[in-house]
PDB file of C-alpha atoms in Angstrom:
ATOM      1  CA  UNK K   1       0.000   0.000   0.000  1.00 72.00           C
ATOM      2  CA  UNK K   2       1.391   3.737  -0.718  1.00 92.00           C
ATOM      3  CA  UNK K   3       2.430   5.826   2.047  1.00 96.00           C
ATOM      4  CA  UNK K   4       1.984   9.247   1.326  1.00 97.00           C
ATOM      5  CA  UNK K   5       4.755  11.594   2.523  1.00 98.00           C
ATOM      6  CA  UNK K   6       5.722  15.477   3.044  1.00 98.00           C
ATOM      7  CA  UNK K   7       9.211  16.530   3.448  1.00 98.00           C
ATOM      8  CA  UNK K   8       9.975  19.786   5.554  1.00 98.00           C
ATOM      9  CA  UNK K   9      13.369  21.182   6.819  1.00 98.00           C
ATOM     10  CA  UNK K  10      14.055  23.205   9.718  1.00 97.00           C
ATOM     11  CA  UNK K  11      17.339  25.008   9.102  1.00 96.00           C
ATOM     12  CA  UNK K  12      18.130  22.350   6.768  1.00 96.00           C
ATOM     13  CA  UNK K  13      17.610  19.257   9.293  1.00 97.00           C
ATOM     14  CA  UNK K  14      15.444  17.893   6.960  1.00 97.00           C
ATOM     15  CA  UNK K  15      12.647  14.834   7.607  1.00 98.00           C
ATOM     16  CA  UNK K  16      10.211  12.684   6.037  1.00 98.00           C
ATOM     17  CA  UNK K  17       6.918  13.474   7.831  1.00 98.00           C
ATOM     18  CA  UNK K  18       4.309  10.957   7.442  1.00 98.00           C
ATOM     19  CA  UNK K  19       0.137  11.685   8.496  1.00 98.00           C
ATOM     20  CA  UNK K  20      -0.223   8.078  10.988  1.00 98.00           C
ATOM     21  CA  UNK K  21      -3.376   9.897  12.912  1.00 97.00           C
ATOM     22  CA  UNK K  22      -5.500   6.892  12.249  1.00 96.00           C
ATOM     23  CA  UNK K  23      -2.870   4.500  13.940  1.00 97.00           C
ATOM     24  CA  UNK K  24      -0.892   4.103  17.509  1.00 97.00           C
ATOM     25  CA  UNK K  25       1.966   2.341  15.454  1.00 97.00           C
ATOM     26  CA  UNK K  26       4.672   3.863  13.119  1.00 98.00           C
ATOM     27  CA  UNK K  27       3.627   2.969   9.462  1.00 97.00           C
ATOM     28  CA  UNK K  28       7.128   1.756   8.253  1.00 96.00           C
ATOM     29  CA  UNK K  29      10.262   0.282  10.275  1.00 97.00           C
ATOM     30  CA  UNK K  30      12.772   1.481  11.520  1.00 98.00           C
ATOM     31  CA  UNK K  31      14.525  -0.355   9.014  1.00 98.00           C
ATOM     32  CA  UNK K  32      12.486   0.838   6.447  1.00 97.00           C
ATOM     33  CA  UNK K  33      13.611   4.432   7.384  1.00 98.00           C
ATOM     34  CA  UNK K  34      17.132   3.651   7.318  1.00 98.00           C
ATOM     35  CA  UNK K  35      16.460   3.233   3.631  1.00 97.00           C
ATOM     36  CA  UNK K  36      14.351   6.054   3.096  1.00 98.00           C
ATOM     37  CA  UNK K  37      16.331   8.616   4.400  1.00 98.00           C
ATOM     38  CA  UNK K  38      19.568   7.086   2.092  1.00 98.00           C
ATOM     39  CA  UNK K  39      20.498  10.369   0.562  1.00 97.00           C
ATOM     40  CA  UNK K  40      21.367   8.508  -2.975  1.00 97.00           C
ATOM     41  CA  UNK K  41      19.016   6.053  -2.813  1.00 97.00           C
ATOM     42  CA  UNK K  42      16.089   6.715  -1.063  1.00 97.00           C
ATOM     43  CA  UNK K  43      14.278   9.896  -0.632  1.00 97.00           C
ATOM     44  CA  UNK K  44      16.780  11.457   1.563  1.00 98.00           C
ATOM     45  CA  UNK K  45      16.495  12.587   5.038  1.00 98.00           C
ATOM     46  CA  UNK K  46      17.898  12.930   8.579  1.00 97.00           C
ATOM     47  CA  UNK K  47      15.071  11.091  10.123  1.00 97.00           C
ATOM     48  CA  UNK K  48      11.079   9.626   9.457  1.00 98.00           C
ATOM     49  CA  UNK K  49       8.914  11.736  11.892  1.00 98.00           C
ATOM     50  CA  UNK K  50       5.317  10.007  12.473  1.00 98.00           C
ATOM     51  CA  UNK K  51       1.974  12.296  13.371  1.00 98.00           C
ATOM     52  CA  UNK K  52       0.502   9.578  15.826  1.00 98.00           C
ATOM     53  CA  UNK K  53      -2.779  10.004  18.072  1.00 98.00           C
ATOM     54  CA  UNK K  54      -2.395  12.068  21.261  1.00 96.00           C
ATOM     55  CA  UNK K  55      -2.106  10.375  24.512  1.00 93.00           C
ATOM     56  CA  UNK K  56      -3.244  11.377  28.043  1.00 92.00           C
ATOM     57  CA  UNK K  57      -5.424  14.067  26.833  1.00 94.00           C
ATOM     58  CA  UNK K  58      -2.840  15.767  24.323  1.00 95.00           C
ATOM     59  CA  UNK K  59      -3.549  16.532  20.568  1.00 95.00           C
ATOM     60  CA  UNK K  60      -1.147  14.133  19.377  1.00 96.00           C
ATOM     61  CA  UNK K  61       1.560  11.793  19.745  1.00 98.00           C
ATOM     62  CA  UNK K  62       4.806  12.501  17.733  1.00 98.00           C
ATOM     63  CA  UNK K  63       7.849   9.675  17.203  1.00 98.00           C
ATOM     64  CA  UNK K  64      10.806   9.316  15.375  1.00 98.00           C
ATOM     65  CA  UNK K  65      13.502   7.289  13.504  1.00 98.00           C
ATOM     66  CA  UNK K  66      16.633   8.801  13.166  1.00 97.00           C
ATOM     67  CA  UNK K  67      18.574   8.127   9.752  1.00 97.00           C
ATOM     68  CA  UNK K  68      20.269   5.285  11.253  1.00 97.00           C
ATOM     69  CA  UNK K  69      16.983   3.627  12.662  1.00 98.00           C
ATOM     70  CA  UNK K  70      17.923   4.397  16.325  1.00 97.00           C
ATOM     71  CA  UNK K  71      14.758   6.242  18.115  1.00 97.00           C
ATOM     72  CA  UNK K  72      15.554   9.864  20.057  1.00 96.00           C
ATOM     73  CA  UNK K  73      13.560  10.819  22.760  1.00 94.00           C
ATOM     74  CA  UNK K  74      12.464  14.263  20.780  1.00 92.00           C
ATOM     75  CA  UNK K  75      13.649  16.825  18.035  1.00 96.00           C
ATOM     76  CA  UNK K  76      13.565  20.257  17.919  1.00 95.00           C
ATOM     77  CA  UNK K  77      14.014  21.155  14.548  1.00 96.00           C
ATOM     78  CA  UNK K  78      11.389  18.210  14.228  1.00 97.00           C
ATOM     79  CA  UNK K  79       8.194  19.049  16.104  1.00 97.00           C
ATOM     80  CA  UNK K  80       8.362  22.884  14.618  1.00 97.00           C
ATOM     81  CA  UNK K  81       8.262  21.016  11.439  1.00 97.00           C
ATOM     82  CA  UNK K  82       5.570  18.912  12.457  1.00 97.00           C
ATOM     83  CA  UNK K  83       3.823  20.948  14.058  1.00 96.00           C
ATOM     84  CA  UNK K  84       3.781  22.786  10.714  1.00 95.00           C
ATOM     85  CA  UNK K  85       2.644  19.550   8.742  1.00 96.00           C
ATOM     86  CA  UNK K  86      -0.413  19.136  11.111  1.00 95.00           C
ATOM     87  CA  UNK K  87      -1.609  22.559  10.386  1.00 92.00           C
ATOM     88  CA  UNK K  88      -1.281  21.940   6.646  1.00 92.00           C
ATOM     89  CA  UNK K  89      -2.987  18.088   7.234  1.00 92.00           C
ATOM     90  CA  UNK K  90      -6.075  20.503   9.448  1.00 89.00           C
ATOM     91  CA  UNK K  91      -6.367  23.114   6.809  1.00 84.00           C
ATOM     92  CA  UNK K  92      -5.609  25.697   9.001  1.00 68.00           C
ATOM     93  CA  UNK K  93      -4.309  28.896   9.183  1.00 58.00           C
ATOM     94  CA  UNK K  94      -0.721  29.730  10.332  1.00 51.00           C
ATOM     95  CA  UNK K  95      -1.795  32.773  12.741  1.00 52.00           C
ATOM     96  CA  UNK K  96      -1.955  31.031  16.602  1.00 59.00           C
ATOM     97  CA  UNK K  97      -2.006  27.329  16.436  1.00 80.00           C
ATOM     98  CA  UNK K  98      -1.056  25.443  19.438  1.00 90.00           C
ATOM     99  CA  UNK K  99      -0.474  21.892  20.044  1.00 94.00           C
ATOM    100  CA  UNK K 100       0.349  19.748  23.071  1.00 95.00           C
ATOM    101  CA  UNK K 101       2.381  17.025  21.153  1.00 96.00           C
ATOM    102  CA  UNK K 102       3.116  13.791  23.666  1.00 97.00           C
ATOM    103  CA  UNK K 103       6.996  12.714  22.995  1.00 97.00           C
ATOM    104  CA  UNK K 104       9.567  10.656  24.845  1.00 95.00           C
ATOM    105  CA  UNK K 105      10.653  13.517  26.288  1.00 94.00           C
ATOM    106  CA  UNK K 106       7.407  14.570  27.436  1.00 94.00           C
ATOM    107  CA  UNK K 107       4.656  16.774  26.393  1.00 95.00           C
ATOM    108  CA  UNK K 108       6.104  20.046  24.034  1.00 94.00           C
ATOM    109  CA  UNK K 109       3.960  22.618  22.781  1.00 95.00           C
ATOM    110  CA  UNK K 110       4.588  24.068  19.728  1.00 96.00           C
ATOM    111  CA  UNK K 111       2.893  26.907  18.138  1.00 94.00           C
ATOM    112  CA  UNK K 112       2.971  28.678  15.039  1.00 93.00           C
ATOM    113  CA  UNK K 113       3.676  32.398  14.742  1.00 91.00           C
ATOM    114  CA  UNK K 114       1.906  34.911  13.100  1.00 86.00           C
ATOM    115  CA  UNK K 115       5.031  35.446  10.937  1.00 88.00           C
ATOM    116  CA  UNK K 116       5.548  31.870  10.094  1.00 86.00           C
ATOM    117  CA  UNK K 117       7.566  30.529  12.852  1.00 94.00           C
ATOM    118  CA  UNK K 118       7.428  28.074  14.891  1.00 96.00           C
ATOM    119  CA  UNK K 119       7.727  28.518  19.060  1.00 96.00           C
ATOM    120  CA  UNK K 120       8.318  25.688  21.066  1.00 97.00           C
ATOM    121  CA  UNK K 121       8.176  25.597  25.417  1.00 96.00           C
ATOM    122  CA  UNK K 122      11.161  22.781  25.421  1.00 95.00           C
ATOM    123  CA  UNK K 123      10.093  22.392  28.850  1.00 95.00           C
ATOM    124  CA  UNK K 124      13.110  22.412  31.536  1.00 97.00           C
ATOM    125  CA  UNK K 125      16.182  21.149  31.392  1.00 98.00           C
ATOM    126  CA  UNK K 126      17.418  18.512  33.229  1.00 98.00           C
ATOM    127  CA  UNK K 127      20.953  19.056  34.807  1.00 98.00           C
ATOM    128  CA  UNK K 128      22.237  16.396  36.757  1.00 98.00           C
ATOM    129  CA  UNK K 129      24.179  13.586  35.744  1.00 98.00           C
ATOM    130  CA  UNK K 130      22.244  11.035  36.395  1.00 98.00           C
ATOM    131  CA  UNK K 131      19.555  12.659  34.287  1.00 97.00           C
ATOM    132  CA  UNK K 132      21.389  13.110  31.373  1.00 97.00           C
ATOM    133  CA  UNK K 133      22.688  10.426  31.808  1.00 98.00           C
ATOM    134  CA  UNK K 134      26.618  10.843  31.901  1.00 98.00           C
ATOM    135  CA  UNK K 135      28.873   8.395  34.384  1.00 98.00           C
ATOM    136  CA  UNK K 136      31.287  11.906  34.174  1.00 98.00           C
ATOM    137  CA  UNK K 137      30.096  12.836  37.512  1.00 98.00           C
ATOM    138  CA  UNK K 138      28.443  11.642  40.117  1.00 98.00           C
ATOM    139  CA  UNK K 139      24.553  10.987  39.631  1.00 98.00           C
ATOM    140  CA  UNK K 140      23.203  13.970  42.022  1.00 98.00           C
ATOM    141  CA  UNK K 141      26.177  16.310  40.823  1.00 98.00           C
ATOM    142  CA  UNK K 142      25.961  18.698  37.556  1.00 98.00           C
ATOM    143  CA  UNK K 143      28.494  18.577  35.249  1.00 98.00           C
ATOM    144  CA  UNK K 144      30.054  22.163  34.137  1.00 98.00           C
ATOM    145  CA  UNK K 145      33.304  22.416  32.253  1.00 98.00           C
ATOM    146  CA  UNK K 146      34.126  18.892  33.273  1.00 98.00           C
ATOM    147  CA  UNK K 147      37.509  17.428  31.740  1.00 98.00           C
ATOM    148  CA  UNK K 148      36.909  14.420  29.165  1.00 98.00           C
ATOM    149  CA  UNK K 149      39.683  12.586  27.347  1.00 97.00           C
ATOM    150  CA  UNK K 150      38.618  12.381  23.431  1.00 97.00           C
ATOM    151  CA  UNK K 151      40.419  10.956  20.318  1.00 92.00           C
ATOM    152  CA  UNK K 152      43.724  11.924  22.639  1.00 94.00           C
ATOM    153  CA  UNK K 153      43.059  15.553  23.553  1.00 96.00           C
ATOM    154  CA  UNK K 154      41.269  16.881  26.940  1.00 98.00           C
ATOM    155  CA  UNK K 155      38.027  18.261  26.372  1.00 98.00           C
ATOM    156  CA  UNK K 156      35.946  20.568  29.210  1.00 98.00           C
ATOM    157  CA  UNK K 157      32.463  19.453  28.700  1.00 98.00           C
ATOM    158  CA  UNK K 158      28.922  20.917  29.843  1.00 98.00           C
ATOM    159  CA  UNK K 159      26.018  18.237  29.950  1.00 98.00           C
ATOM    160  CA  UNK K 160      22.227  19.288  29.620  1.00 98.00           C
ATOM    161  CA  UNK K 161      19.311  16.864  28.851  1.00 98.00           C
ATOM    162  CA  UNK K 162      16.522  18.149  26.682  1.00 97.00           C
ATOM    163  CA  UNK K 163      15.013  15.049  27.394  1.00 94.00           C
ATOM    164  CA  UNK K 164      17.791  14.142  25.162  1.00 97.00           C
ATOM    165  CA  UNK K 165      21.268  13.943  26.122  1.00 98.00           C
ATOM    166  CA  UNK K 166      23.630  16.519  24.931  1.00 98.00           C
ATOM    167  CA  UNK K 167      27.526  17.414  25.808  1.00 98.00           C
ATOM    168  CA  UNK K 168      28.367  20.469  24.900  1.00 98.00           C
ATOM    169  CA  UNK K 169      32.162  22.204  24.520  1.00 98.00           C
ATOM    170  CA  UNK K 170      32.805  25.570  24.109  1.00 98.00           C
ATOM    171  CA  UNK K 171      35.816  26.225  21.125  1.00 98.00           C
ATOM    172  CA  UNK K 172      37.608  29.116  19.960  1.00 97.00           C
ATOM    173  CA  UNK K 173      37.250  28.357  16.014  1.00 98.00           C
ATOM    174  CA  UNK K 174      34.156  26.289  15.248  1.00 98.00           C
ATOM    175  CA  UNK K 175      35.009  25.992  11.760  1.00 97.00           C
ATOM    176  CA  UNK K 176      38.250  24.362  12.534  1.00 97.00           C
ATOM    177  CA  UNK K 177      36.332  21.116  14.465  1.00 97.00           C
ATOM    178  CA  UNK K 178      37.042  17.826  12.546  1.00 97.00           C
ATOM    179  CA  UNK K 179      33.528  16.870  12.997  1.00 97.00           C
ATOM    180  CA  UNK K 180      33.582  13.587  11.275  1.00 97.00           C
ATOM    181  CA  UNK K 181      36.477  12.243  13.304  1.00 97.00           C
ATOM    182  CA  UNK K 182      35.385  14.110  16.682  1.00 97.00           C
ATOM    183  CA  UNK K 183      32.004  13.469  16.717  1.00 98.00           C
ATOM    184  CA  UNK K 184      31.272   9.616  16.834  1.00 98.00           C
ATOM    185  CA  UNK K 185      33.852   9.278  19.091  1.00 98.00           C
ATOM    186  CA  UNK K 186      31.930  11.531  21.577  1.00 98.00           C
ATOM    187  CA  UNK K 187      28.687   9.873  20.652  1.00 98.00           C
ATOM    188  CA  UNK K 188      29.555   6.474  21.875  1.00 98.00           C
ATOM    189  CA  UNK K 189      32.119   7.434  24.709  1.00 98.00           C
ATOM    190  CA  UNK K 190      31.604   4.923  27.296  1.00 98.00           C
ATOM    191  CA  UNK K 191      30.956   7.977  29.998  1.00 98.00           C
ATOM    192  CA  UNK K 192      27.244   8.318  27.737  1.00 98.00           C
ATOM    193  CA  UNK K 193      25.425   4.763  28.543  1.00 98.00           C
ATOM    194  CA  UNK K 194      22.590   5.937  26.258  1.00 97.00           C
ATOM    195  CA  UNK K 195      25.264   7.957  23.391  1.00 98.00           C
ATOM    196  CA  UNK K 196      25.034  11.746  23.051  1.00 98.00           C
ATOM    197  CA  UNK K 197      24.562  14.512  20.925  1.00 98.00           C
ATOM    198  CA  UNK K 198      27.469  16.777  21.092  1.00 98.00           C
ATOM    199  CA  UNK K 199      27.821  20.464  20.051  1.00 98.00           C
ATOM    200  CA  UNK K 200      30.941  22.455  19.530  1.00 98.00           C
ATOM    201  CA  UNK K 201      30.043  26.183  21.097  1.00 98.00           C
ATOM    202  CA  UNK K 202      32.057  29.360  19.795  1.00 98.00           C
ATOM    203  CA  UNK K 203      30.998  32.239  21.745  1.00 98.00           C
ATOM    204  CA  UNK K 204      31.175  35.920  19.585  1.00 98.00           C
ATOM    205  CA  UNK K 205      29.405  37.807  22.277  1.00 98.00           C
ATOM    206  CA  UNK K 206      26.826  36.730  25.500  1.00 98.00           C
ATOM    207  CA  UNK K 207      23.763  37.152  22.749  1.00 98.00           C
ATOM    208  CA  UNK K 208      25.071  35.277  20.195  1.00 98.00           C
ATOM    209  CA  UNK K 209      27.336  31.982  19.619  1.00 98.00           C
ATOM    210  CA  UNK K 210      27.866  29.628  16.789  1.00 98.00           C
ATOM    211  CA  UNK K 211      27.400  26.170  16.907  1.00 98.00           C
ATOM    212  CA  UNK K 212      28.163  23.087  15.197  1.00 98.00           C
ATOM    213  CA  UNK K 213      26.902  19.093  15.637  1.00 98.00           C
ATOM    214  CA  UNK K 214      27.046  15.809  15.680  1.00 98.00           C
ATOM    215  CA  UNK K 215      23.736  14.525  16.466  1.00 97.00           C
ATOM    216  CA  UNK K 216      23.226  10.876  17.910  1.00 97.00           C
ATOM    217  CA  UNK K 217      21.849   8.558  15.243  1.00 95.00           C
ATOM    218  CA  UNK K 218      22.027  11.365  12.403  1.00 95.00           C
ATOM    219  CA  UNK K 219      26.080  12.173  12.183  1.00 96.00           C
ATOM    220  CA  UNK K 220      26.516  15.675  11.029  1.00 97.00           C
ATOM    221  CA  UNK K 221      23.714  17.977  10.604  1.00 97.00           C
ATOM    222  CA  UNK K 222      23.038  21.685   9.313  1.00 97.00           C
ATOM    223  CA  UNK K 223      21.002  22.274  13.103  1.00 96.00           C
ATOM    224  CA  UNK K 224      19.976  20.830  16.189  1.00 96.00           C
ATOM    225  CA  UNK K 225      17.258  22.495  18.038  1.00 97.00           C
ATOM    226  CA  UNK K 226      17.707  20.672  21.645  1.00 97.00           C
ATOM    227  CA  UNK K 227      21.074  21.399  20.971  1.00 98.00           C
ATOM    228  CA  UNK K 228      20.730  24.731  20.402  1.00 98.00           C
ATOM    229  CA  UNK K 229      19.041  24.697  23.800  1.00 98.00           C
ATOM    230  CA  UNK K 230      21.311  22.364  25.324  1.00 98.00           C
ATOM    231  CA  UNK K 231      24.300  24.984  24.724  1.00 98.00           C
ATOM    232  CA  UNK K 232      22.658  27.835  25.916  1.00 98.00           C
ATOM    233  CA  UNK K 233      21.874  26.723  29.022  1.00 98.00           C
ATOM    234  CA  UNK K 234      25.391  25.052  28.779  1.00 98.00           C
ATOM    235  CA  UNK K 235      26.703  29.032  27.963  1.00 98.00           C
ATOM    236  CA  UNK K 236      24.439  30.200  30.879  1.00 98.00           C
ATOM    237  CA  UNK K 237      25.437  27.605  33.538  1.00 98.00           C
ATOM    238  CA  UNK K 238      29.572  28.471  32.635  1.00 98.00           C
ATOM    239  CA  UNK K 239      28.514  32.213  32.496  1.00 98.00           C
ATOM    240  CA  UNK K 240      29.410  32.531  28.851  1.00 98.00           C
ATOM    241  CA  UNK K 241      25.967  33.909  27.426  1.00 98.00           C
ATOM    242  CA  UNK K 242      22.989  35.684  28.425  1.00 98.00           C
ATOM    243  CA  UNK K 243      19.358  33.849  29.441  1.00 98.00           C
ATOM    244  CA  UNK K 244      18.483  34.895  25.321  1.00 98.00           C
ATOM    245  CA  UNK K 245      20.957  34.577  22.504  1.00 98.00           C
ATOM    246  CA  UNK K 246      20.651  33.740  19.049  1.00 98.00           C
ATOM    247  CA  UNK K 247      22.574  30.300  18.245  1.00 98.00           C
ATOM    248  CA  UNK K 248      23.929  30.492  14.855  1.00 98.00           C
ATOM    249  CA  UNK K 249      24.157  26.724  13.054  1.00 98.00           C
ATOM    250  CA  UNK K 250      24.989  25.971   9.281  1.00 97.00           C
ATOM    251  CA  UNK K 251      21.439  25.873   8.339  1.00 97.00           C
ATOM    252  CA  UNK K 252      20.475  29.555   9.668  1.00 97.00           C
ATOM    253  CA  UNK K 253      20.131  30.858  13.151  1.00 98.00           C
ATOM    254  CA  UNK K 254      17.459  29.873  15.862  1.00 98.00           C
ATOM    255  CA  UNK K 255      16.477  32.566  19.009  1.00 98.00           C
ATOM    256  CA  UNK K 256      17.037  30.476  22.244  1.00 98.00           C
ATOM    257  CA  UNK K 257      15.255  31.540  25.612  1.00 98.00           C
ATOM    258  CA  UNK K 258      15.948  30.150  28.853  1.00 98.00           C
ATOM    259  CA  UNK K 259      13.608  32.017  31.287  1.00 98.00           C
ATOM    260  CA  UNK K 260      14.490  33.414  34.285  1.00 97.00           C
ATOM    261  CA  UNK K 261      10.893  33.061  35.114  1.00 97.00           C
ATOM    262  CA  UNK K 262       9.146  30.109  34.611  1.00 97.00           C
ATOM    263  CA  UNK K 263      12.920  28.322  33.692  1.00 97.00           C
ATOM    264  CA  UNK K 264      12.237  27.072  30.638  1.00 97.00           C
ATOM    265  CA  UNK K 265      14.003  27.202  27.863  1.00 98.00           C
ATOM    266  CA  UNK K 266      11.925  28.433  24.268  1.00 98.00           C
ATOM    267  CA  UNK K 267      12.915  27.783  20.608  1.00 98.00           C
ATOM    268  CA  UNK K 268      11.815  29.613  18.075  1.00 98.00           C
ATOM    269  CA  UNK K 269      12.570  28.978  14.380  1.00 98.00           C
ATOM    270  CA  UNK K 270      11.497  28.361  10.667  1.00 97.00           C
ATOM    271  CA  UNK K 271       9.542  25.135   9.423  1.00 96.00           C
ATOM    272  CA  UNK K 272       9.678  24.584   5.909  1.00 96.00           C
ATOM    273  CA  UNK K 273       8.070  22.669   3.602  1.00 97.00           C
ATOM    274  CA  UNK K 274       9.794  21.047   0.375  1.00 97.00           C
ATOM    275  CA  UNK K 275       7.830  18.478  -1.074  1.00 97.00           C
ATOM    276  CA  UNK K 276       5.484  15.568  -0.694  1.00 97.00           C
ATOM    277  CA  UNK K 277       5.047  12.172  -2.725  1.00 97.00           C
ATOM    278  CA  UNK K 278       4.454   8.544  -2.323  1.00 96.00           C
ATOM    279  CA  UNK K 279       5.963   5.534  -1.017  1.00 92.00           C
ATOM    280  CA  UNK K 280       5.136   2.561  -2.749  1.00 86.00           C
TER     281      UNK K 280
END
C-alpha cells in the first residue's frame, strides 16, 4: 500500500513526515527508514517523523527514527516542522495554532507564529548527571566544564538533557572542528550509557554563539534544536551567554530563551516545507 509523505526542513535538518493519525503504530520500520532517508538512494532525510494520536489528553503523539533507525527521545528542529505539517494536514491557518504534542521527552507545545515561525516551550532542562545520563560525575552532581579525554586531547564538557542527552564544549574556532572524526567518538564514549549529541560552542558575544553538531543517530547535521538549547543553558550555567541569545548553526540561526521566570528554555525557528510524494 502507498504511504503518502511530506518533506519539511528546519534550518536544513530535513525529515520525512508521514500523516499516521489513524494508527498508535509507526507505518514503516525502523529499518524501512534507514532506507528512506539514504540520501542517494532513497528519498533522503535525517530522520522519518510520524503524526501519531495524542495520549493522556494531548492533541497528538509525535515519534521518530533517526537516519540510522535508532529512536531519540524528541527533536527540535522536528516538532516545529511537524507541528507545521499538522496545520497543513487541518487546513488551518498559520496565525496562533497550538499543540500539546506527547513525545519521549514529554509533552512540548509548539505553536505557530503569526510570521511563520514556529515557538516551542522545550520544557526544563534537566541538569544532573544522572539525568542526562553521563557516568562523568556523580549521579546527584551537575556537570560544568568537566575534563573528558577524546580521540587523545582533553576536552571541558557541559552536559544538559533536553530530554535528550547533549555534551556540549565551548571552542575558539568552530570551523576548525574535525567533525567527522570528533564526533562519533563523543557519541559512543563509554561515559554516555545511552550515546550523546554533542555540540561544539564558539561564543562571539553573550547574545550570540555559533554552533556546530554531531547529532546521535544522524552524524553531522546543518542544526539541532535541543542542541541549540542544550548549549545555551550550557553558555548560561559556565557564564558565557545571556538567558536569550541567538545560536547560529549551518542551516540559519534559531532565538534560544531560557527564562528566568518560569525556567524554561523556548525555541523559536522556521519550518519549511519542500515536497510531498508517495511511497510505494
Amino acid at each position: 500500500m502507498a504511504i503518502e509523505f511530506t518533506k519539511y526542513h528546519g534550518l536544513g535538518n530535513d525529515f520525512i513526515l508521514i500523516d499516521n493519525r489513524l494508527s498508535s503504530t509507526p507505518a514503516i520500520t525502523p529499518e524501512q527508514a534507514i532506507k528512506l532517508c539514504d540520501r542517494h538512494f532513497g528519498i533522503g532525510a535525517d530522520g522519518v517523523i510520524f503524526a501519531l494520536p495524542g495520549e493522556n489528553g494531548n492533541d497528538y503523539t509525535m515519534r521518530i527514527f533517526n537516519s540510522d533507525g535508532s529512536e531519540p527521545e524528541m527533536c527540535g528542529n522536528g516538532i516545529r516542522c511537524l507541528a507545521a505539517f499538522l496545520a497543513d494536514l487541518e487546513g488551518t491557518q498559520r496565525k496562533s495554532d497550538k499543540y500539546a504534542i506527547h513525545t519521549l521527552a514529554g509533552v512540548m507545545t509548539p505553536q505557530l507564529m503569526l510570521d511563520g515561525q514556529v515557538k516551542v516551550d522545550m520544557g526544563l532542562p534537566k541538569l544532573l548527571a544522572g539525568e542526562i545520563p553521563t557516568t562523568i560525575a556523580p549521579d546527584d552532581e551537575k556537570v560544568i566544564d568537566r575534563p573528558i579525554e577524546v580521540v587523545g586531547k582533553t576536552w571541558d564538557v557541559t552536559c544538559v538533557s533536553m530530554g535528550n542527552p547533549h555534551c556540549i564544549t565551548f571552542v575558539e574556532d568552530v570551523a576548525a572542528i574535525t567533525l567527522e572524526v570528533i564526533g562519533p567518538q563523543f557519541e559512543n564514549h563509554p561515559v554516555f550509557p545511552r550515546r550523546t549529541n554533542t555540540e561544539f560552542i564558539e561564543v562571539v558575544s553573550r547574545d550570540y554563539v555559533k554552533m556546530r553538531v554531531w547529532e546521535r543517530g544522524a552524524g553531522i547535521t546543518l542544526a539541532c534544536g535541543t542542541g541549540a538549547c542544550a548549549s545555551l543553558v550550557a553558555g548560561v550555567l559556565t557564564g558565557r551567554c545571556d538567558r536569550t541569545a541567538t545560536v547560529d548553526l549551518p542551516g540559519g540561526p534559531l532565538q534560544i530563551e531560557w527564562s528566568e521566570v518560569d525556567q524554561r528554555v523556548y525555541m523559536t525557528g522556521p519550518a519549511e516545507r519542500v515536497f510531498t510524494g508517495k511511497i510505494s
